[in-house]
Amino acid sequence: MSMRSKIAVIGEKESVLGFKAVGFDVHEVTDPREAEDIIDRLYTQNYGIIFITEQTLAPIASVLDKYKDRELPAIIPIPGRQGTMGLGMSNVKKSVERAVGADILFKD
Amino acid sequence: MAILQVNPTRMELSRLKTRLKTSTRGHKLLKDKRDDLMKKFLELVRRNKELREEVEKKIMGVYDGFAIASAVMSPEMLEEALMLPKEQVELEVGSANMMSVDVPVFKFTQSAGGEGDIYPYGLVSTSGELDDSVAALKEVLPALLELAQMEKSAQLLAEEIEKTRRRVNALEYVQIPSLQETIKSITMKLDENERGNLARLMKIKDMMVAQQRQAHGQ
């Protein structure tokens, strides 16, 4: 089974502007609350992947849990213009903790 | 461990024994599944970590490129240049089965609107730096999509592992011990009945013998 789908990018303007050039659907937001609504809306429009900058995601990180166990969409944090906040990595770490019960990959 | 509330009969005993056998087998199978899932998951998540580090670095590089581009161009021009993308990314979502977990498979095709370059703007009003950063971003794309697929798979596998582990534990620490104890208690009760019955028979026999002796003695 395969179907056509789309890719979206959500984030602050100065971070996501460039993604337009490669054909992603870019949603510029100024307020993270907006981003939450956009994600909910994109979910109903069967988007496959939603990239979101960590700066935008940080205040609304609970949306990750909301869509975590669904096959689609994949919500993937990417660093924003101001650099990485480690949110994306901690997300990977979280799934390790969930599966193994302890963090065995990232101890440092 | 709690003993199940059942009648201590032979019928019930054999029913419980079958259930115990099924549970033990299920437990073994689920344990194998959990171990295998874990192996797959750890492999996946290790690669995921590496890929994320790599992608994050690359994206930061792309941002730097855009920062330089926006420094030499006015923001309006930059926005205008990127407003109408020539490229279209089509994402095809398939589904793969990884240890009975359905994980998405992303395949993407880029369809350039026109022939030749990928740049959605004329070359007159834009800078070379912008060209470079758009090209760089395009190069990151495959890795970005692979990362998306990998992270989603890791999340879904993690969920399945958690579920499987709960089932294994429930069988190991609740279901199987309680079945074993119930079987033991029924067996003991049946044995007790058996002994009681035997004792009663012997007693009756003694009484009958005594009665007969009395009858002969008269």
mmCIF file of C-alpha atoms in Angstrom:
data_model
loop_
_atom_site.group_PDB
_atom_site.id
_atom_site.type_symbol
_atom_site.label_atom_id
_atom_site.label_comp_id
_atom_site.label_asym_id
_atom_site.label_seq_id
_atom_site.Cartn_x
_atom_site.Cartn_y
_atom_site.Cartn_z
ATOM 1 C CA MET A 1 0.000 0.000 0.000
ATOM 2 C CA SER A 2 1.442 3.302 -0.890
ATOM 3 C CA MET A 3 -0.037 6.706 -1.186
ATOM 4 C CA ARG A 4 0.935 10.164 -2.146
ATOM 5 C CA SER A 5 1.646 12.560 0.589
ATOM 6 C CA LYS A 6 3.243 15.870 1.307
ATOM 7 C CA ILE A 7 5.998 17.334 3.407
ATOM 8 C CA ALA A 8 5.583 20.411 5.555
ATOM 9 C CA VAL A 9 7.989 22.602 7.444
ATOM 10 C CA ILE A 10 6.926 24.709 10.399
ATOM 11 C CA GLY A 11 9.075 27.303 12.051
ATOM 12 C CA GLU A 12 10.153 30.886 12.343
ATOM 13 C CA LYS A 13 10.492 32.748 9.123
ATOM 14 C CA GLU A 14 14.230 33.160 9.086
ATOM 15 C CA SER A 15 14.757 29.431 9.613
ATOM 16 C CA VAL A 16 12.295 27.922 7.203
ATOM 17 C CA LEU A 17 12.429 30.344 4.317
ATOM 18 C CA GLY A 18 14.991 28.332 2.406
ATOM 19 C CA PHE A 19 12.910 25.169 2.435
ATOM 20 C CA LYS A 20 10.541 26.768 -0.013
ATOM 21 C CA ALA A 21 13.178 26.485 -2.685
ATOM 22 C CA VAL A 22 13.212 22.695 -2.521
ATOM 23 C CA GLY A 23 9.454 22.375 -2.704
ATOM 24 C CA PHE A 24 8.350 21.803 0.881
ATOM 25 C CA ASP A 25 5.149 23.376 2.128
ATOM 26 C CA VAL A 26 6.437 26.082 4.405
ATOM 27 C CA HIS A 27 4.358 27.406 7.279
ATOM 28 C CA GLU A 28 5.861 30.415 8.945
ATOM 29 C CA VAL A 29 4.730 30.975 12.477
ATOM 30 C CA THR A 30 5.439 33.646 15.003
ATOM 31 C CA ASP A 31 3.586 32.047 17.865
ATOM 32 C CA PRO A 32 4.032 28.375 18.847
ATOM 33 C CA ARG A 33 0.295 28.126 19.582
ATOM 34 C CA GLU A 34 -0.258 28.698 15.915
ATOM 35 C CA ALA A 35 2.050 25.822 15.146
ATOM 36 C CA GLU A 36 -0.056 23.487 17.222
ATOM 37 C CA ASP A 37 -3.148 24.333 15.217
ATOM 38 C CA ILE A 38 -1.233 23.928 12.004
ATOM 39 C CA ILE A 39 -0.057 20.469 12.997
ATOM 40 C CA ASP A 40 -3.586 19.407 13.836
ATOM 41 C CA ARG A 41 -4.758 20.720 10.515
ATOM 42 C CA LEU A 42 -1.953 19.089 8.557
ATOM 43 C CA TYR A 43 -2.781 15.789 10.201
ATOM 44 C CA THR A 44 -6.239 15.827 8.650
ATOM 45 C CA GLN A 45 -4.745 16.664 5.275
ATOM 46 C CA ASN A 46 -2.593 13.534 5.378
ATOM 47 C CA TYR A 47 0.838 14.995 5.451
ATOM 48 C CA GLY A 48 3.554 12.365 5.681
ATOM 49 C CA ILE A 49 6.320 14.301 7.333
ATOM 50 C CA ILE A 50 6.214 17.511 9.311
ATOM 51 C CA PHE A 51 9.548 19.097 10.078
ATOM 52 C CA ILE A 52 9.392 21.610 12.865
ATOM 53 C CA THR A 53 12.137 23.793 14.243
ATOM 54 C CA GLU A 54 13.106 23.150 17.827
ATOM 55 C CA GLN A 55 12.555 26.780 18.743
ATOM 56 C CA THR A 56 8.929 26.523 17.678
ATOM 57 C CA LEU A 57 8.445 23.063 19.086
ATOM 58 C CA ALA A 58 9.900 23.667 22.536
ATOM 59 C CA PRO A 59 6.834 25.323 24.134
ATOM 60 C CA ILE A 60 4.413 22.829 22.586
ATOM 61 C CA ALA A 61 6.487 19.649 22.891
ATOM 62 C CA SER A 62 3.445 17.690 24.043
ATOM 63 C CA VAL A 63 2.161 17.478 20.474
ATOM 64 C CA LEU A 64 4.941 14.971 19.856
ATOM 65 C CA ASP A 65 3.325 12.570 22.291
ATOM 66 C CA LYS A 66 -0.017 13.087 20.656
ATOM 67 C CA TYR A 67 1.179 11.792 17.289
ATOM 68 C CA LYS A 68 3.911 9.482 18.533
ATOM 69 C CA ASP A 69 2.002 6.233 18.222
ATOM 70 C CA ARG A 70 0.352 6.962 14.902
ATOM 71 C CA GLU A 71 1.988 5.694 11.783
ATOM 72 C CA LEU A 72 1.670 9.125 10.174
ATOM 73 C CA PRO A 73 2.608 11.902 10.302
ATOM 74 C CA ALA A 74 6.207 11.740 11.384
ATOM 75 C CA ILE A 75 6.892 14.927 13.286
ATOM 76 C CA ILE A 76 10.614 15.498 13.172
ATOM 77 C CA PRO A 77 12.347 18.277 15.091
ATOM 78 C CA ILE A 78 15.099 20.080 13.225
ATOM 79 C CA PRO A 79 17.378 22.762 14.580
ATOM 80 C CA GLY A 80 16.318 26.332 13.925
ATOM 81 C CA ARG A 81 18.374 29.255 12.849
ATOM 82 C CA GLN A 82 19.568 29.866 16.408
ATOM 83 C CA GLY A 83 21.140 26.468 16.593
ATOM 84 C CA THR A 84 20.186 23.139 18.048
ATOM 85 C CA MET A 85 18.572 22.883 21.452
ATOM 86 C CA GLY A 86 19.053 19.154 21.709
ATOM 87 C CA LEU A 87 15.327 18.623 21.521
ATOM 88 C CA GLY A 88 15.517 16.307 18.549
ATOM 89 C CA MET A 89 18.150 14.188 20.217
ATOM 90 C CA SER A 90 16.278 14.037 23.490
ATOM 91 C CA ASN A 91 13.319 12.795 21.507
ATOM 92 C CA VAL A 92 15.365 9.860 20.259
ATOM 93 C CA LYS A 93 16.570 9.332 23.783
ATOM 94 C CA LYS A 94 13.011 9.243 25.020
ATOM 95 C CA SER A 95 12.087 6.397 22.744
ATOM 96 C CA VAL A 96 15.133 4.476 23.952
ATOM 97 C CA GLU A 97 14.035 4.971 27.517
ATOM 98 C CA ARG A 98 10.561 3.848 26.623
ATOM 99 C CA ALA A 99 11.738 0.679 24.963
ATOM 100 C CA VAL A 100 14.603 -0.337 27.198
ATOM 101 C CA GLY A 101 13.479 1.206 30.462
ATOM 102 C CA ALA A 102 16.817 2.941 30.859
ATOM 103 C CA ASP A 103 19.013 5.204 28.853
ATOM 104 C CA ILE A 104 21.753 2.996 27.511
ATOM 105 C CA LEU A 105 22.764 4.923 24.449
ATOM 106 C CA PHE A 106 23.324 8.467 25.521
ATOM 107 C CA LYS A 107 25.028 8.264 28.843
ATOM 108 C CA ASP A 108 27.656 10.885 28.994
ATOM 109 C CA MET B 1 -0.215 -15.261 44.441
ATOM 110 C CA ALA B 2 -3.953 -15.375 44.260
ATOM 111 C CA ILE B 3 -5.516 -18.719 43.658
ATOM 112 C CA LEU B 4 -8.215 -18.690 41.008
ATOM 113 C CA GLN B 5 -11.780 -19.178 42.182
ATOM 114 C CA VAL B 6 -12.676 -22.491 40.583
ATOM 115 C CA ASN B 7 -14.260 -25.754 41.637
ATOM 116 C CA PRO B 8 -11.690 -28.375 42.620
ATOM 117 C CA THR B 9 -12.723 -31.010 40.089
ATOM 118 C CA ARG B 10 -10.793 -33.162 37.705
ATOM 119 C CA MET B 11 -12.455 -31.430 34.789
ATOM 120 C CA GLU B 12 -11.271 -28.058 36.007
ATOM 121 C CA LEU B 13 -7.806 -29.430 36.683
ATOM 122 C CA SER B 14 -7.294 -30.614 33.135
ATOM 123 C CA ARG B 15 -8.674 -27.318 31.794
ATOM 124 C CA LEU B 16 -6.206 -25.351 33.898
ATOM 125 C CA LYS B 17 -3.342 -27.564 32.820
ATOM 126 C CA THR B 18 -4.079 -26.792 29.174
ATOM 127 C CA ARG B 19 -4.208 -23.088 29.963
ATOM 128 C CA LEU B 20 -0.893 -23.273 31.744
ATOM 129 C CA LYS B 21 0.661 -24.986 28.761
ATOM 130 C CA THR B 22 -0.647 -22.290 26.405
ATOM 131 C CA SER B 23 0.507 -19.525 28.710
ATOM 132 C CA THR B 24 3.979 -20.955 29.019
ATOM 133 C CA ARG B 25 4.291 -21.252 25.282
ATOM 134 C CA GLY B 26 2.923 -17.763 24.741
ATOM 135 C CA HIS B 27 5.355 -16.442 27.282
ATOM 136 C CA LYS B 28 8.292 -17.998 25.515
ATOM 137 C CA LEU B 29 7.173 -16.692 22.135
ATOM 138 C CA LEU B 30 6.580 -13.177 23.413
ATOM 139 C CA LYS B 31 9.926 -13.169 25.132
ATOM 140 C CA ASP B 32 11.610 -14.117 21.885
ATOM 141 C CA LYS B 33 9.677 -11.404 20.121
ATOM 142 C CA ARG B 34 10.701 -8.846 22.691
ATOM 143 C CA ASP B 35 14.359 -9.778 22.440
ATOM 144 C CA ASP B 36 14.317 -9.618 18.679
ATOM 145 C CA LEU B 37 12.478 -6.303 18.656
ATOM 146 C CA MET B 38 15.020 -4.959 21.067
ATOM 147 C CA LYS B 39 17.883 -6.033 18.868
ATOM 148 C CA LYS B 40 16.338 -4.381 15.839
ATOM 149 C CA PHE B 41 15.472 -1.292 17.819
ATOM 150 C CA LEU B 42 18.917 -0.743 19.256
ATOM 151 C CA GLU B 43 20.471 -1.140 15.857
ATOM 152 C CA LEU B 44 18.015 1.341 14.413
ATOM 153 C CA VAL B 45 18.311 3.877 17.147
ATOM 154 C CA ARG B 46 22.083 3.819 17.038
ATOM 155 C CA ARG B 47 22.017 4.670 13.360
ATOM 156 C CA ASN B 48 19.308 7.205 14.069
ATOM 157 C CA LYS B 49 21.548 8.984 16.523
ATOM 158 C CA GLU B 50 24.415 9.166 14.079
ATOM 159 C CA LEU B 51 22.222 10.338 11.260
ATOM 160 C CA ARG B 52 20.653 13.025 13.394
ATOM 161 C CA GLU B 53 24.002 14.393 14.396
ATOM 162 C CA GLU B 54 25.023 14.478 10.785
ATOM 163 C CA VAL B 55 21.805 16.078 9.559
ATOM 164 C CA GLU B 56 21.782 18.692 12.296
ATOM 165 C CA LYS B 57 25.291 19.716 11.363
ATOM 166 C CA LYS B 58 24.391 19.931 7.701
ATOM 167 C CA ILE B 59 21.273 21.966 8.342
ATOM 168 C CA MET B 60 23.245 24.425 10.408
ATOM 169 C CA GLY B 61 25.585 24.766 7.461
ATOM 170 C CA VAL B 62 22.654 25.466 5.187
ATOM 171 C CA TYR B 63 21.368 28.114 7.581
ATOM 172 C CA ASP B 64 24.749 29.787 7.580
ATOM 173 C CA GLY B 65 24.613 29.855 3.806
ATOM 174 C CA PHE B 66 21.210 31.498 3.860
ATOM 175 C CA ALA B 67 22.391 33.965 6.457
ATOM 176 C CA ILE B 68 25.183 35.058 4.173
ATOM 177 C CA ALA B 69 22.805 35.191 1.238
ATOM 178 C CA SER B 70 20.406 37.371 3.159
ATOM 179 C CA ALA B 71 23.259 39.607 4.171
ATOM 180 C CA VAL B 72 24.133 40.439 0.613
ATOM 181 C CA MET B 73 20.542 40.666 -0.565
ATOM 182 C CA SER B 74 17.672 42.637 0.821
ATOM 183 C CA PRO B 75 15.148 40.526 2.758
ATOM 184 C CA GLU B 76 12.408 41.473 0.304
ATOM 185 C CA MET B 77 14.449 40.291 -2.619
ATOM 186 C CA LEU B 78 15.317 37.073 -0.869
ATOM 187 C CA GLU B 79 11.720 36.353 -0.073
ATOM 188 C CA GLU B 80 10.642 37.204 -3.548
ATOM 189 C CA ALA B 81 13.277 34.972 -5.049
ATOM 190 C CA LEU B 82 12.059 31.984 -3.044
ATOM 191 C CA MET B 83 8.364 32.724 -3.296
ATOM 192 C CA LEU B 84 7.546 30.563 -6.260
ATOM 193 C CA PRO B 85 9.290 27.236 -6.025
ATOM 194 C CA LYS B 86 10.102 25.461 -9.219
ATOM 195 C CA GLU B 87 10.727 22.181 -7.524
ATOM 196 C CA GLN B 88 7.933 19.974 -6.324
ATOM 197 C CA VAL B 89 8.631 17.298 -3.816
ATOM 198 C CA GLU B 90 6.295 14.383 -3.995
ATOM 199 C CA LEU B 91 6.335 12.060 -1.084
ATOM 200 C CA GLU B 92 5.280 8.510 -1.529
ATOM 201 C CA VAL B 93 4.399 6.750 1.677
ATOM 202 C CA GLY B 94 4.634 3.025 1.681
ATOM 203 C CA SER B 95 4.433 0.625 4.541
ATOM 204 C CA ALA B 96 6.893 -1.983 5.643
ATOM 205 C CA ASN B 97 6.514 -4.679 8.207
ATOM 206 C CA MET B 98 9.248 -4.753 10.765
ATOM 207 C CA MET B 99 8.678 -7.521 13.305
ATOM 208 C CA SER B 100 4.895 -7.212 12.920
ATOM 209 C CA VAL B 101 5.084 -3.454 13.367
ATOM 210 C CA ASP B 102 3.896 -1.390 10.455
ATOM 211 C CA VAL B 103 6.437 1.301 9.790
ATOM 212 C CA PRO B 104 6.182 3.924 7.086
ATOM 213 C CA VAL B 105 8.588 3.983 4.177
ATOM 214 C CA PHE B 106 9.174 7.347 2.590
ATOM 215 C CA LYS B 107 10.128 7.644 -1.007
ATOM 216 C CA PHE B 108 10.318 10.996 -2.619
ATOM 217 C CA THR B 109 10.514 12.204 -6.134
ATOM 218 C CA GLN B 110 11.536 15.648 -7.091
ATOM 219 C CA SER B 111 9.883 16.962 -10.148
ATOM 220 C CA ALA B 112 11.548 20.006 -11.509
ATOM 221 C CA GLY B 113 9.114 22.324 -13.215
ATOM 222 C CA GLY B 114 11.371 23.219 -16.053
ATOM 223 C CA GLU B 115 14.530 21.885 -17.514
ATOM 224 C CA GLY B 116 17.983 22.808 -16.349
ATOM 225 C CA ASP B 117 18.692 24.372 -13.018
ATOM 226 C CA ILE B 118 16.818 23.995 -9.774
ATOM 227 C CA TYR B 119 16.760 27.666 -8.956
ATOM 228 C CA PRO B 120 13.303 29.161 -8.845
ATOM 229 C CA TYR B 121 14.476 32.643 -9.659
ATOM 230 C CA GLY B 122 16.311 34.619 -12.244
ATOM 231 C CA LEU B 123 19.997 35.097 -11.832
ATOM 232 C CA VAL B 124 20.040 38.849 -12.195
ATOM 233 C CA SER B 125 18.751 40.028 -8.882
ATOM 234 C CA THR B 126 20.074 37.222 -6.720
ATOM 235 C CA SER B 127 23.464 36.394 -5.383
ATOM 236 C CA GLY B 128 25.639 33.373 -5.879
ATOM 237 C CA GLU B 129 25.487 32.635 -2.194
ATOM 238 C CA LEU B 130 21.777 31.948 -2.481
ATOM 239 C CA ASP B 131 22.410 29.466 -5.286
ATOM 240 C CA ASP B 132 24.918 27.672 -3.134
ATOM 241 C CA SER B 133 22.643 27.397 -0.143
ATOM 242 C CA VAL B 134 19.686 26.158 -2.182
ATOM 243 C CA ALA B 135 21.919 23.522 -3.730
ATOM 244 C CA ALA B 136 23.249 22.580 -0.301
ATOM 245 C CA LEU B 137 19.750 22.222 1.091
ATOM 246 C CA LYS B 138 18.811 20.032 -1.807
ATOM 247 C CA GLU B 139 21.695 17.796 -0.986
ATOM 248 C CA VAL B 140 20.574 17.378 2.616
ATOM 249 C CA LEU B 141 17.108 16.334 1.511
ATOM 250 C CA PRO B 142 17.657 12.570 1.165
ATOM 251 C CA ALA B 143 19.314 12.404 4.572
ATOM 252 C CA LEU B 144 16.505 14.450 6.054
ATOM 253 C CA LEU B 145 13.884 12.069 4.751
ATOM 254 C CA GLU B 146 15.838 9.047 5.886
ATOM 255 C CA LEU B 147 16.023 10.591 9.314
ATOM 256 C CA ALA B 148 12.279 11.104 9.337
ATOM 257 C CA GLN B 149 11.656 7.506 8.404
ATOM 258 C CA MET B 150 14.114 6.209 10.942
ATOM 259 C CA GLU B 151 12.820 8.266 13.818
ATOM 260 C CA LYS B 152 9.241 7.328 13.136
ATOM 261 C CA SER B 153 10.173 3.659 12.936
ATOM 262 C CA ALA B 154 12.084 3.948 16.198
ATOM 263 C CA GLN B 155 9.083 5.511 17.908
ATOM 264 C CA LEU B 156 6.721 2.841 16.652
ATOM 265 C CA LEU B 157 9.120 0.049 17.597
ATOM 266 C CA ALA B 158 9.521 1.537 21.050
ATOM 267 C CA GLU B 159 5.780 1.439 21.515
ATOM 268 C CA GLU B 160 5.592 -2.193 20.411
ATOM 269 C CA ILE B 161 8.461 -3.174 22.699
ATOM 270 C CA GLU B 162 6.750 -1.530 25.627
ATOM 271 C CA LYS B 163 3.530 -3.386 24.902
ATOM 272 C CA THR B 164 5.288 -6.703 24.443
ATOM 273 C CA ARG B 165 7.258 -6.264 27.624
ATOM 274 C CA ARG B 166 4.064 -5.642 29.569
ATOM 275 C CA ARG B 167 2.538 -8.791 28.179
ATOM 276 C CA VAL B 168 5.612 -10.851 28.996
ATOM 277 C CA ASN B 169 5.624 -9.538 32.544
ATOM 278 C CA ALA B 170 1.917 -10.130 33.013
ATOM 279 C CA LEU B 171 2.328 -13.725 31.916
ATOM 280 C CA GLU B 172 5.486 -14.320 33.874
ATOM 281 C CA TYR B 173 4.548 -12.725 37.155
ATOM 282 C CA VAL B 174 0.754 -12.998 37.286
ATOM 283 C CA GLN B 175 -0.840 -15.458 34.919
ATOM 284 C CA ILE B 176 1.581 -18.373 35.092
ATOM 285 C CA PRO B 177 2.170 -18.370 38.884
ATOM 286 C CA SER B 178 -1.532 -18.135 39.639
ATOM 287 C CA LEU B 179 -2.290 -21.014 37.298
ATOM 288 C CA GLN B 180 0.451 -23.104 38.881
ATOM 289 C CA GLU B 181 -0.799 -22.425 42.382
ATOM 290 C CA THR B 182 -4.363 -23.165 41.469
ATOM 291 C CA ILE B 183 -3.347 -26.433 39.870
ATOM 292 C CA LYS B 184 -1.365 -27.323 42.960
ATOM 293 C CA SER B 185 -4.236 -26.520 45.291
ATOM 294 C CA ILE B 186 -6.734 -28.528 43.240
ATOM 295 C CA THR B 187 -4.370 -31.484 43.116
ATOM 296 C CA MET B 188 -3.973 -31.346 46.858
ATOM 297 C CA LYS B 189 -7.676 -31.122 47.438
ATOM 298 C CA LEU B 190 -8.346 -34.074 45.147
ATOM 299 C CA ASP B 191 -5.646 -36.115 46.896
ATOM 300 C CA GLU B 192 -7.122 -35.206 50.243
ATOM 301 C CA ASN B 193 -10.547 -36.412 49.091
ATOM 302 C CA GLU B 194 -8.956 -39.613 47.861
ATOM 303 C CA ARG B 195 -7.299 -40.267 51.221
ATOM 304 C CA GLY B 196 -10.490 -39.421 53.064
ATOM 305 C CA ASN B 197 -12.360 -41.885 50.934
ATOM 306 C CA LEU B 198 -9.773 -44.610 51.542
ATOM 307 C CA ALA B 199 -9.839 -44.040 55.288
ATOM 308 C CA ARG B 200 -13.627 -44.260 55.299
ATOM 309 C CA LEU B 201 -13.580 -47.531 53.377
ATOM 310 C CA MET B 202 -11.067 -49.068 55.766
ATOM 311 C CA LYS B 203 -13.119 -47.939 58.727
ATOM 312 C CA ILE B 204 -16.278 -49.451 57.230
ATOM 313 C CA LYS B 205 -14.442 -52.675 56.505
ATOM 314 C CA ASP B 206 -13.267 -52.849 60.136
ATOM 315 C CA MET B 207 -16.787 -52.240 61.344
ATOM 316 C CA MET B 208 -18.159 -54.972 59.086
ATOM 317 C CA VAL B 209 -15.507 -57.449 60.227
ATOM 318 C CA ALA B 210 -16.299 -56.664 63.861
ATOM 319 C CA GLN B 211 -20.006 -57.110 63.196
ATOM 320 C CA GLN B 212 -19.475 -60.498 61.563
ATOM 321 C CA ARG B 213 -17.284 -61.694 64.409
ATOM 322 C CA GLN B 214 -19.985 -60.759 66.854
ATOM 323 C CA ALA B 215 -22.556 -62.640 64.818
ATOM 324 C CA HIS B 216 -20.347 -65.792 64.770
ATOM 325 C CA GLY B 217 -19.569 -65.518 68.442
ATOM 326 C CA GLN B 218 -23.237 -65.739 69.444
#
